[in-house]
XYZ file of C-alpha atoms in Angstrom:
670
model
C -4.346 0.120 -45.849
C -3.570 3.369 -43.996
C -2.796 2.995 -40.300
C -5.637 3.785 -37.893
C -3.253 4.161 -34.992
C -4.184 7.231 -32.900
C -1.558 9.676 -31.759
C -0.912 10.362 -28.080
C -2.932 13.311 -26.813
C 0.223 15.333 -26.185
C 0.928 15.155 -29.946
C -2.661 15.847 -31.042
C -3.422 19.285 -29.618
C -6.784 19.638 -31.360
C -8.157 16.361 -29.989
C -6.625 17.091 -26.561
C -8.296 20.506 -26.309
C -11.626 19.068 -27.440
C -11.405 16.316 -24.828
C -10.477 18.721 -22.026
C -13.497 20.914 -22.784
C -15.765 17.892 -22.329
C -14.497 17.296 -18.782
C -16.552 19.221 -16.191
C -15.111 21.223 -13.305
C -16.730 19.003 -10.641
C -15.435 16.403 -8.167
C -14.758 12.980 -9.621
C -12.324 10.349 -10.850
C -10.366 10.288 -14.109
C -8.859 7.304 -15.948
C -5.912 7.562 -18.363
C -5.834 4.874 -21.096
C -3.200 3.906 -23.663
C -3.603 2.784 -27.289
C -4.561 -0.779 -26.255
C -7.290 0.607 -23.948
C -5.293 -0.420 -20.880
C -5.731 1.811 -17.829
C -2.440 3.553 -17.072
C -3.471 5.734 -14.154
C -6.500 6.495 -11.982
C -6.765 9.758 -10.076
C -9.265 11.954 -8.227
C -9.811 15.674 -7.945
C -12.117 18.363 -6.559
C -12.196 19.876 -10.065
C -11.659 17.295 -12.767
C -11.014 19.709 -15.638
C -8.295 21.652 -13.811
C -6.517 18.543 -12.613
C -6.497 16.729 -15.957
C -5.387 19.892 -17.798
C -2.434 20.267 -15.424
C -0.857 17.076 -16.808
C -0.529 18.627 -20.268
C 0.812 22.086 -19.372
C 4.398 22.624 -20.482
C 5.102 24.614 -17.340
C 3.984 21.751 -15.084
C 6.949 20.104 -13.321
C 5.985 16.420 -13.579
C 8.024 13.626 -12.073
C 9.866 11.437 -14.639
C 7.481 8.532 -14.078
C 4.314 10.604 -14.582
C 5.889 12.405 -17.556
C 6.496 9.012 -19.166
C 2.873 8.063 -18.474
C 1.538 11.252 -20.107
C 3.405 10.422 -23.318
C 1.358 7.193 -23.620
C -2.138 8.602 -22.930
C -4.514 8.137 -25.879
C -7.844 8.564 -24.110
C -9.199 10.098 -20.903
C -12.374 8.959 -19.182
C -14.021 10.484 -16.137
C -16.685 9.655 -13.566
C -18.311 12.649 -11.875
C -19.323 12.387 -8.205
C -21.336 14.596 -5.869
C -18.578 15.100 -3.281
C -14.821 14.808 -2.891
C -15.386 12.011 -0.353
C -17.216 9.947 -2.972
C -14.362 10.580 -5.415
C -11.807 9.350 -2.867
C -13.749 6.155 -2.133
C -14.390 5.487 -5.842
C -10.738 5.975 -6.742
C -9.629 3.523 -4.029
C -12.040 0.858 -5.305
C -11.003 1.329 -8.946
C -7.287 1.174 -8.097
C -7.810 -2.101 -6.197
C -9.808 -3.526 -9.108
C -7.589 -2.509 -12.050
C -4.123 -2.201 -10.422
C -2.898 0.521 -12.859
C 0.813 0.444 -13.581
C 1.489 4.107 -12.744
C -0.514 4.240 -9.499
C 1.100 3.688 -6.127
C 0.203 0.098 -5.155
C 0.459 -1.243 -1.629
C 2.031 -4.663 -1.347
C 0.085 -7.206 0.704
C 2.742 -9.855 1.259
C 1.291 -11.044 4.605
C 4.461 -9.819 6.264
C 2.671 -8.147 9.157
C -0.175 -9.712 11.187
C -3.653 -8.370 11.898
C -5.941 -8.875 14.869
C -9.428 -9.967 13.794
C -12.735 -9.725 15.696
C -15.518 -11.687 13.998
C -18.542 -9.495 14.731
C -20.478 -11.479 12.104
C -20.683 -14.454 14.491
C -23.138 -14.829 17.371
C -20.241 -15.137 19.818
C -17.380 -13.149 18.223
C -13.908 -14.688 18.142
C -10.602 -12.821 18.566
C -7.482 -14.133 16.852
C -4.280 -13.095 15.074
C -4.030 -13.691 11.330
C -1.849 -12.693 8.391
C -4.682 -13.052 5.884
C -7.126 -10.195 5.583
C -10.118 -11.943 4.032
C -12.830 -10.045 2.215
C -15.567 -11.984 4.006
C -18.285 -10.430 6.110
C -18.325 -6.656 6.194
C -19.057 -6.840 9.932
C -15.720 -8.485 10.801
C -13.086 -6.002 11.930
C -9.330 -6.164 11.307
C -6.859 -4.101 13.352
C -3.334 -3.564 12.067
C -1.105 -4.537 10.356
C 1.140 -4.605 13.433
C 4.912 -4.456 13.019
C 5.797 -5.955 16.408
C 4.325 -9.463 16.287
C 5.666 -10.398 19.721
C 4.071 -7.365 21.365
C 0.749 -8.146 19.670
C 0.745 -11.732 20.952
C 1.702 -10.721 24.491
C -1.018 -8.042 24.462
C -3.652 -10.546 23.379
C -2.419 -13.031 26.002
C -2.728 -10.389 28.719
C -6.185 -9.339 27.494
C -7.374 -12.952 27.817
C -6.244 -12.868 31.447
C -7.959 -9.532 32.111
C -11.316 -10.250 30.452
C -13.318 -13.516 30.589
C -13.120 -14.547 26.930
C -13.639 -17.826 25.141
C -10.293 -19.602 25.507
C -10.784 -22.632 23.231
C -11.949 -22.827 19.601
C -13.922 -26.018 20.357
C -15.605 -27.116 23.622
C -13.677 -29.606 25.712
C -16.762 -31.286 27.192
C -20.256 -31.814 25.854
C -22.361 -31.135 28.928
C -20.234 -28.873 31.122
C -17.701 -26.035 30.803
C -13.986 -26.575 31.270
C -11.684 -25.329 34.034
C -11.393 -21.858 32.451
C -14.983 -21.181 33.484
C -14.366 -22.288 37.063
C -11.382 -19.931 37.517
C -13.138 -16.980 35.859
C -11.182 -16.974 32.583
C -14.279 -17.746 30.468
C -18.013 -17.057 30.753
C -19.074 -20.498 29.508
C -19.650 -19.670 25.853
C -19.477 -23.347 24.831
C -22.468 -24.193 27.057
C -24.398 -20.996 26.402
C -24.024 -19.846 30.014
C -23.914 -16.213 28.854
C -26.092 -14.488 26.285
C -24.642 -13.210 22.991
C -25.539 -9.645 24.047
C -23.566 -9.879 27.307
C -20.596 -11.491 25.582
C -20.554 -8.784 22.898
C -20.308 -6.147 25.644
C -17.085 -7.822 26.817
C -15.729 -7.937 23.265
C -16.555 -4.248 22.776
C -14.303 -3.429 25.740
C -11.495 -5.447 24.163
C -12.028 -3.650 20.834
C -11.576 -0.296 22.594
C -8.020 -1.339 23.526
C -7.069 -1.948 19.898
C -8.814 1.274 18.893
C -6.428 3.203 21.148
C -9.232 4.061 23.587
C -7.722 2.514 26.729
C -8.063 5.749 28.711
C -11.715 5.982 27.735
C -12.226 2.375 28.835
C -10.594 3.108 32.199
C -12.957 6.059 32.653
C -15.872 3.658 32.097
C -14.597 0.924 34.448
C -13.703 3.196 37.364
C -17.330 4.277 38.132
C -18.506 0.687 37.653
C -16.046 -0.498 40.300
C -17.096 2.221 42.733
C -20.792 1.503 42.160
C -20.275 -2.225 42.766
C -18.403 -1.460 46.005
C -21.181 0.842 47.227
C -23.715 -1.940 46.564
C -21.527 -4.293 48.663
C -20.943 -6.431 45.554
C -17.300 -6.921 46.433
C -16.602 -9.810 44.037
C -17.657 -7.696 41.041
C -15.729 -4.691 42.365
C -12.592 -6.816 42.822
C -12.899 -8.216 39.302
C -13.216 -4.729 37.790
C -10.306 -3.544 39.963
C -8.129 -6.317 38.529
C -9.182 -5.321 35.026
C -8.193 -1.716 35.679
C -4.783 -2.768 37.027
C -4.238 -5.025 34.022
C -5.107 -2.253 31.583
C -2.777 0.149 33.367
C 0.074 -2.360 33.163
C -0.725 -2.893 29.485
C -0.024 0.749 28.672
C 2.852 1.245 31.100
C 6.223 2.147 29.635
C 4.812 3.403 26.328
C 4.881 7.132 27.038
C 5.798 9.495 24.208
C 7.015 12.896 25.373
C 4.624 15.387 23.792
C 3.611 18.745 25.253
C -0.110 18.300 24.521
C -1.231 14.824 25.555
C -4.921 15.597 25.095
C -4.793 15.515 21.283
C -4.972 12.159 19.501
C -2.595 12.082 16.553
C -1.068 9.739 14.001
C 2.436 10.218 12.622
C 3.481 8.618 9.325
C 6.843 8.417 7.561
C 8.636 6.138 5.111
C 12.044 4.917 4.021
C 12.647 3.547 0.550
C 15.157 1.897 -1.753
C 14.892 1.396 -5.509
C 12.163 -1.272 -5.237
C 10.200 -0.949 -1.993
C 9.015 1.646 0.469
C 8.585 0.738 4.140
C 5.941 2.900 5.782
C 5.454 3.240 9.538
C 2.340 4.702 11.176
C 2.540 5.574 14.887
C -0.785 5.903 16.725
C -0.520 8.241 19.723
C -3.449 8.692 22.079
C -3.251 10.856 25.215
C 0.531 10.993 24.958
C 0.873 7.205 24.711
C 2.087 5.158 21.777
C -0.782 2.660 21.486
C 0.033 1.137 18.085
C 2.782 0.878 15.509
C 1.534 -0.206 12.097
C 3.607 -1.161 9.072
C 2.880 -1.071 5.339
C 4.772 -1.980 2.176
C 4.540 -0.167 -1.154
C 5.969 -1.205 -4.520
C 8.048 1.350 -6.400
C 7.603 0.770 -10.167
C 10.725 0.574 -12.349
C 11.965 4.030 -13.232
C 12.585 5.511 -16.701
C 15.877 4.752 -18.349
C 18.979 6.713 -17.398
C 18.949 10.355 -18.403
C 15.207 10.897 -18.019
C 15.250 12.388 -14.530
C 15.900 11.838 -10.850
C 14.502 8.936 -8.832
C 10.982 9.689 -7.576
C 11.766 9.854 -3.868
C 14.431 12.502 -4.509
C 12.346 14.836 -6.659
C 10.982 17.103 -3.951
C 9.144 14.317 -2.162
C 6.307 14.339 -4.724
C 6.151 10.562 -5.199
C 6.859 9.949 -1.518
C 3.836 12.078 -0.678
C 1.714 10.002 -3.075
C 2.802 6.815 -1.292
C 1.908 8.272 2.115
C -1.454 9.455 0.791
C -2.242 6.008 -0.601
C -1.404 4.355 2.733
C -3.512 6.812 4.724
C -6.500 6.472 2.393
C -6.494 2.688 2.547
C -5.884 2.595 6.300
C -8.629 5.032 7.289
C -11.158 3.397 4.979
C -10.948 0.285 7.162
C -11.227 1.882 10.609
C -14.176 3.091 12.643
C -14.809 6.804 12.966
C -13.767 6.845 16.649
C -10.294 5.645 15.624
C -9.623 8.626 13.345
C -7.287 11.070 15.160
C -7.746 14.820 15.315
C -4.312 15.436 13.852
C -2.104 13.611 11.323
C 1.587 14.488 11.007
C 3.134 13.493 7.680
C 6.735 13.333 6.557
C 6.022 14.852 3.109
C 3.211 17.023 1.829
C 0.344 14.990 0.387
C -0.788 15.708 -3.197
C -4.476 15.537 -2.168
C -4.243 16.543 1.489
C -7.301 18.818 1.321
C -9.590 16.080 -0.037
C -8.320 13.565 2.523
C -8.749 16.029 5.405
C -12.316 16.895 4.354
C -13.226 13.229 4.000
C -11.784 12.339 7.407
C -13.494 15.333 9.010
C -16.853 14.221 7.612
C -16.342 10.678 8.916
C -15.161 11.768 12.358
C -17.753 14.522 12.756
C -15.116 17.088 13.753
C -12.159 18.763 12.104
C -9.133 16.623 11.215
C -5.870 18.459 10.509
C -3.068 17.172 8.259
C 0.254 18.936 8.717
C 3.905 18.570 7.742
C 5.867 19.612 10.859
C 9.190 21.360 10.289
C 10.428 22.105 13.796
C 10.222 21.301 17.496
C 8.545 18.285 19.058
C 6.302 17.195 16.198
C 9.204 17.252 13.746
C 11.200 15.124 16.186
C 8.284 12.677 16.311
C 8.354 12.361 12.503
C 12.117 11.783 12.672
C 11.542 8.967 15.180
C 8.954 7.347 12.899
C 11.307 7.705 9.923
C 14.151 6.054 11.872
C 11.905 3.089 12.625
C 10.977 2.861 8.947
C 14.687 2.881 8.070
C 15.375 0.084 10.566
C 12.575 -2.010 9.046
C 13.818 -1.320 5.515
C 17.365 -2.279 6.516
C 16.064 -5.522 8.028
C 14.221 -6.294 4.824
C 17.301 -5.506 2.757
C 19.420 -7.837 4.879
C 16.866 -10.586 4.404
C 16.734 -9.866 0.665
C 20.546 -9.879 0.439
C 20.693 -13.184 2.314
C 18.162 -14.726 -0.048
C 19.948 -13.307 -3.100
C 23.231 -14.753 -1.880
C 21.572 -18.127 -1.265
C 19.998 -18.192 -4.757
C 23.303 -17.169 -6.363
C 25.169 -19.854 -4.406
C 22.577 -22.461 -5.397
C 22.912 -21.455 -9.055
C 26.682 -22.009 -8.806
C 26.294 -25.357 -7.031
C 23.867 -26.688 -9.643
C 25.506 -24.878 -12.592
C 22.254 -23.103 -13.492
C 22.274 -20.457 -16.249
C 20.351 -18.020 -14.021
C 19.467 -17.717 -10.341
C 16.419 -19.887 -9.483
C 13.800 -17.255 -8.650
C 10.967 -19.805 -8.447
C 11.717 -23.091 -6.669
C 9.098 -25.807 -6.218
C 9.475 -28.507 -3.564
C 7.598 -31.853 -3.467
C 7.188 -34.452 -0.735
C 5.026 -37.528 -0.001
C 3.391 -38.362 3.346
C 1.566 -41.550 4.443
C 1.578 -44.325 7.043
C 2.383 -47.626 5.315
C 0.480 -46.421 2.260
C -2.707 -45.303 4.013
C -4.012 -41.769 3.372
C -1.141 -41.067 0.953
C -0.833 -37.408 -0.013
C 1.720 -35.111 -1.605
C 2.602 -31.458 -1.193
C 3.919 -28.713 -3.428
C 5.495 -25.637 -1.884
C 6.793 -22.670 -3.826
C 9.594 -20.278 -2.891
C 9.886 -17.061 -4.914
C 13.077 -15.031 -4.486
C 13.989 -17.233 -1.536
C 10.747 -16.648 0.385
C 7.700 -18.922 0.791
C 4.833 -17.999 -1.550
C 1.922 -19.581 0.318
C -0.640 -18.637 -2.331
C 1.011 -21.150 -4.706
C 1.082 -24.069 -2.246
C -0.932 -27.123 -3.309
C -2.046 -30.458 -1.820
C -2.424 -33.650 -3.854
C -4.347 -36.785 -2.957
C -2.590 -39.824 -4.429
C -5.005 -41.470 -6.873
C -2.958 -44.585 -7.723
C -5.225 -47.544 -6.713
C -2.204 -49.729 -5.941
C -1.121 -47.383 -3.152
C -3.243 -48.305 -0.170
C -2.936 -49.385 3.424
C -0.122 -51.938 3.666
C 1.400 -51.035 0.281
C 3.334 -47.813 -0.271
C 5.334 -46.616 -3.286
C 6.929 -43.171 -2.954
C 8.482 -43.464 -6.427
C 5.132 -43.998 -8.147
C 3.476 -41.321 -5.989
C 6.058 -38.692 -6.934
C 5.821 -39.659 -10.605
C 2.040 -39.246 -10.442
C 2.209 -35.828 -8.791
C 4.859 -34.463 -11.159
C 2.859 -35.771 -14.111
C -0.294 -34.033 -12.866
C 1.595 -30.799 -12.140
C 3.228 -30.447 -15.567
C 0.638 -32.155 -17.743
C -0.251 -29.932 -20.674
C 2.728 -27.610 -20.206
C 3.787 -28.048 -23.815
C 0.274 -27.330 -25.053
C 0.063 -24.136 -22.992
C 3.409 -22.891 -24.253
C 2.528 -23.672 -27.853
C -0.791 -21.843 -27.403
C 1.051 -18.782 -26.106
C 3.472 -18.961 -29.053
C 0.594 -19.239 -31.531
C -1.067 -16.236 -29.879
C 1.992 -14.033 -30.410
C 2.438 -15.311 -33.983
C -1.211 -14.709 -34.902
C -1.099 -11.227 -33.413
C 2.029 -10.405 -35.392
C 0.523 -11.676 -38.672
C -2.729 -9.829 -38.091
C -1.352 -6.373 -37.366
C 1.665 -6.515 -39.681
C 4.030 -3.601 -39.463
C 2.109 -1.615 -36.834
C 2.402 -4.383 -34.247
C 5.954 -5.214 -35.295
C 6.968 -1.650 -34.548
C 5.398 -1.931 -31.097
C 7.240 -5.186 -30.465
C 10.459 -3.216 -30.760
C 9.707 -1.395 -27.528
C 11.147 -3.113 -24.440
C 7.875 -2.988 -22.475
C 5.886 -4.694 -25.236
C 8.521 -7.371 -25.794
C 8.571 -8.231 -22.095
C 4.790 -8.484 -21.953
C 4.648 -10.959 -24.857
C 7.642 -12.994 -23.735
C 6.081 -13.482 -20.310
C 2.841 -14.985 -21.649
C 3.937 -18.601 -21.323
C 5.424 -17.996 -17.877
C 2.203 -16.392 -16.697
C 0.123 -19.290 -17.995
C 2.174 -22.154 -16.612
C 4.271 -20.622 -13.785
C 7.157 -22.782 -14.902
C 9.668 -23.236 -12.059
C 13.371 -22.507 -12.414
C 14.152 -25.473 -10.165
C 12.270 -28.524 -8.870
C 13.373 -30.005 -5.531
C 12.348 -33.571 -4.635
C 12.525 -34.744 -1.042
C 14.428 -38.017 -1.295
C 17.439 -39.739 -2.799
C 18.417 -41.267 -6.140
C 15.334 -43.494 -6.358
C 12.823 -40.671 -5.963
C 14.781 -38.506 -8.404
C 14.919 -41.289 -11.017
C 11.132 -41.732 -10.875
C 10.585 -38.021 -11.472
C 13.183 -37.883 -14.261
C 11.449 -40.767 -16.023
C 8.063 -39.024 -16.113
C 9.610 -35.699 -17.220
C 11.472 -37.486 -20.018
C 8.245 -39.143 -21.080
C 6.594 -35.685 -21.342
C 9.638 -34.255 -23.203
C 10.201 -31.727 -20.431
C 13.489 -32.951 -18.995
C 15.485 -30.460 -21.069
C 13.330 -27.532 -19.955
C 12.957 -28.230 -16.231
C 15.883 -28.526 -13.845
C 15.241 -31.091 -11.110
C 17.323 -32.214 -8.102
C 16.698 -34.244 -4.955
C 17.816 -33.625 -1.389
C 18.310 -36.678 0.823
C 17.410 -36.335 4.498
C 20.175 -38.207 6.285
C 23.322 -36.479 5.021
C 21.744 -33.502 3.237
C 23.097 -34.853 -0.060
C 22.101 -33.264 -3.381
C 21.610 -35.628 -6.340
C 21.440 -34.611 -10.005
C 19.749 -36.594 -12.819
C 22.031 -39.257 -14.266
C 24.632 -38.934 -11.506
C 25.272 -41.863 -9.155
C 27.175 -39.801 -6.575
C 25.906 -36.715 -4.741
C 27.417 -33.276 -5.239
C 30.307 -32.290 -3.043
C 28.776 -29.550 -0.908
C 28.981 -28.098 2.556
C 25.756 -28.352 4.554
C 26.307 -24.796 5.825
C 26.467 -23.239 2.354
C 23.716 -20.634 1.762
C 22.461 -22.478 -1.320
C 22.192 -25.806 0.531
C 20.433 -24.105 3.430
C 17.898 -22.656 0.992
C 17.194 -26.126 -0.396
C 16.808 -27.431 3.156
C 14.256 -24.708 3.921
C 12.278 -25.714 0.842
C 12.541 -29.418 1.774
C 11.475 -28.841 5.387
C 8.515 -26.711 4.319
C 7.366 -29.326 1.791
C 7.630 -32.001 4.501
C 5.668 -29.915 7.022
C 2.943 -29.122 4.501
C 2.574 -32.771 3.449
C 2.498 -34.125 7.005
C -0.148 -31.615 8.140
C -2.427 -32.558 5.225
C -1.881 -36.271 5.866
C -2.833 -35.853 9.528
C -6.004 -33.982 8.590
C -7.075 -36.715 6.167
C -6.267 -39.498 8.605
C -8.175 -37.762 11.402
C -11.200 -37.264 9.155
C -11.119 -40.894 8.038
C -10.909 -42.160 11.603
C -13.893 -40.020 12.571
C -15.992 -41.472 9.795
C -14.781 -45.076 9.929
C -17.455 -46.211 12.398
C -20.208 -44.041 10.942
C -19.710 -45.656 7.526
C -21.034 -48.923 8.995
C -24.458 -47.430 9.800
C -26.983 -48.101 6.989
C -28.551 -44.986 5.470
C -25.960 -42.615 6.914
C -24.238 -40.964 3.957
C -21.313 -38.576 3.790
C -23.414 -35.395 4.168
C -25.308 -36.646 7.228
C -22.054 -37.787 8.813
C -20.748 -34.230 8.475
C -23.944 -32.886 10.038
C -23.624 -35.223 13.033
C -19.949 -34.503 13.615
C -20.526 -30.750 13.310
C -23.249 -30.974 15.958
C -21.674 -33.388 18.450
C -17.983 -32.577 17.768
C -16.765 -36.155 18.301
C -17.752 -39.819 18.119
C -17.641 -40.036 21.939
C -20.330 -37.368 22.329
C -22.329 -38.975 19.539
C -22.272 -42.344 21.314
C -23.693 -40.773 24.504
C -26.580 -39.015 22.723
C -30.180 -40.180 23.117
C -32.447 -40.805 20.083
C -34.225 -37.524 20.829
C -30.940 -35.598 20.827
C -29.869 -37.300 17.599
C -33.148 -36.382 15.925
C -32.483 -32.689 16.626
C -29.703 -32.697 14.000
C -30.732 -31.369 10.599
C -31.388 -34.237 8.179
C -31.651 -36.898 10.925
C -35.222 -38.056 11.459
C -36.553 -40.156 14.375
C -36.180 -43.391 12.435
C -32.546 -42.832 11.470
C -31.809 -41.482 14.955
C -33.040 -44.775 16.451
C -30.825 -46.746 14.017
C -27.782 -44.719 15.068
C -28.618 -45.199 18.742
C -29.110 -48.954 18.266
C -25.756 -49.212 16.498
C -23.910 -47.750 19.490
C -26.111 -49.606 22.024
C -26.587 -53.141 20.621
């Protein structure tokens, strides 16, 4: 049969011209697809037809990466929008959803922390987190902040300046704690302040993280004077202390700029062959109020001879990275946080669209400029230096991890460096509440998204009878059960695809990109580790080896154990430990994995034991099932409060009627 394979658009001028005529000259988003209908690139433009046509002009000076992308385009789709702002928002959503290979993608590796305010709750909470959850749209995240220590000290000082809730759970049932008595809290746990009044306090705190400290001071100063005129000296003194605290918070952060009335952001980056570190300085009224950090992945470049690296080709790709960071950052901020001026290190490819969109959101003109001289250029140089320092720190950390993985490969005589290491540990108290943990290190760093807990299901392991060997064997068996079937399924998939498409697919398999995508199928399905680390000695290792041999996986998976006392490494089948130095980088890496697995297992064990102890007495009450126990504990917080409750108070809990409430009361008051 003749091949139905379509040519790339650059080689089919008739089809290309026909397709370009169909694209209107209106704002919108365009999607480039390859022969397998995979999205290669997503872009936006004020005039779709002009932008898409520019990719296929011979005179257009494309970067090597984009030129390689154009050679693979088989189809172009578009989505027309009413405004450029809609096009910008739509493009951002599509890029997040499809993650196209040739788009600039920000890396969310939880390296930098955020500050979260939970506006979705009746009494909002304020806390620091490294996980930006897509929960309620009302919750607000500020950051990511580069200086974690400064963020924590700022939050600590804010809790001394403003009366905020200091504890996640109330300390007493019927009265506030000492924080209320000394003015550090407004009695949220006992409802001594209304949600509306508490939200007013939180709004003042939010203004600090929005860079509006001066505006907040302008609000507090008249309030203090008014309270003093009304002879309300306690209120005036409290506001005075707040003003002094806010002034000390911003002291020592001056940035020497000639015009300190203009709010501005300055953004710059530093990059190596794999990553770009981006720094965003927020300057309000001449003060540096925030320093945010972002990470961007730099895709592998074309093979040698195809052009210069992207960040050295006139700053075109660097500008795209900065644009992507700015778009994502300003989509998640309130309009009052958008500055009047943005200084950028490189010209942005879509600066006009971004400026118009920001101006519409802010309600006044926002200017984007690339300073070349004088003070603003020096500011960009300062931001770039900070980005270089952060990149150098990352490189040192990466080099240290690479050295540790290489040293570990030499110690264990591995064919390749262990990029993915899994660590396992068991935790219990004489067999009770036995659990296991799995931690994963990728390229020498913890990969928290792959951590797992295991509850030991072996009925013989119970209070008074423990068996770490059997527990480890069970966990390893559950982790790698079906691995052979998954790999064989992936192999059958590749074989079937090859048989079905004959020579056309075989020719594609000759290209390096296609080969790598097929060869990684089994790894993607099973996430097979390069090394398994067991916390323990020869006995624990022997139990794991036995179960791997039973599953015919011992030849495929490398497993070792690390004993606690002397930091000794044992290999399967060896009676003596390896001769190593405890200060070797490879041994230290194994110790980090071991310690993390131990910490993760112990924390889960404590949670289970605490939950069991809470429910142990409630289990003895007839008619009180698991769900109602949870309802009671959620309402009263502890067994002690529950014991003090009257039948009427017990009956107020959802699912607890008067009859059951009396039974519970009688149980605690025989």
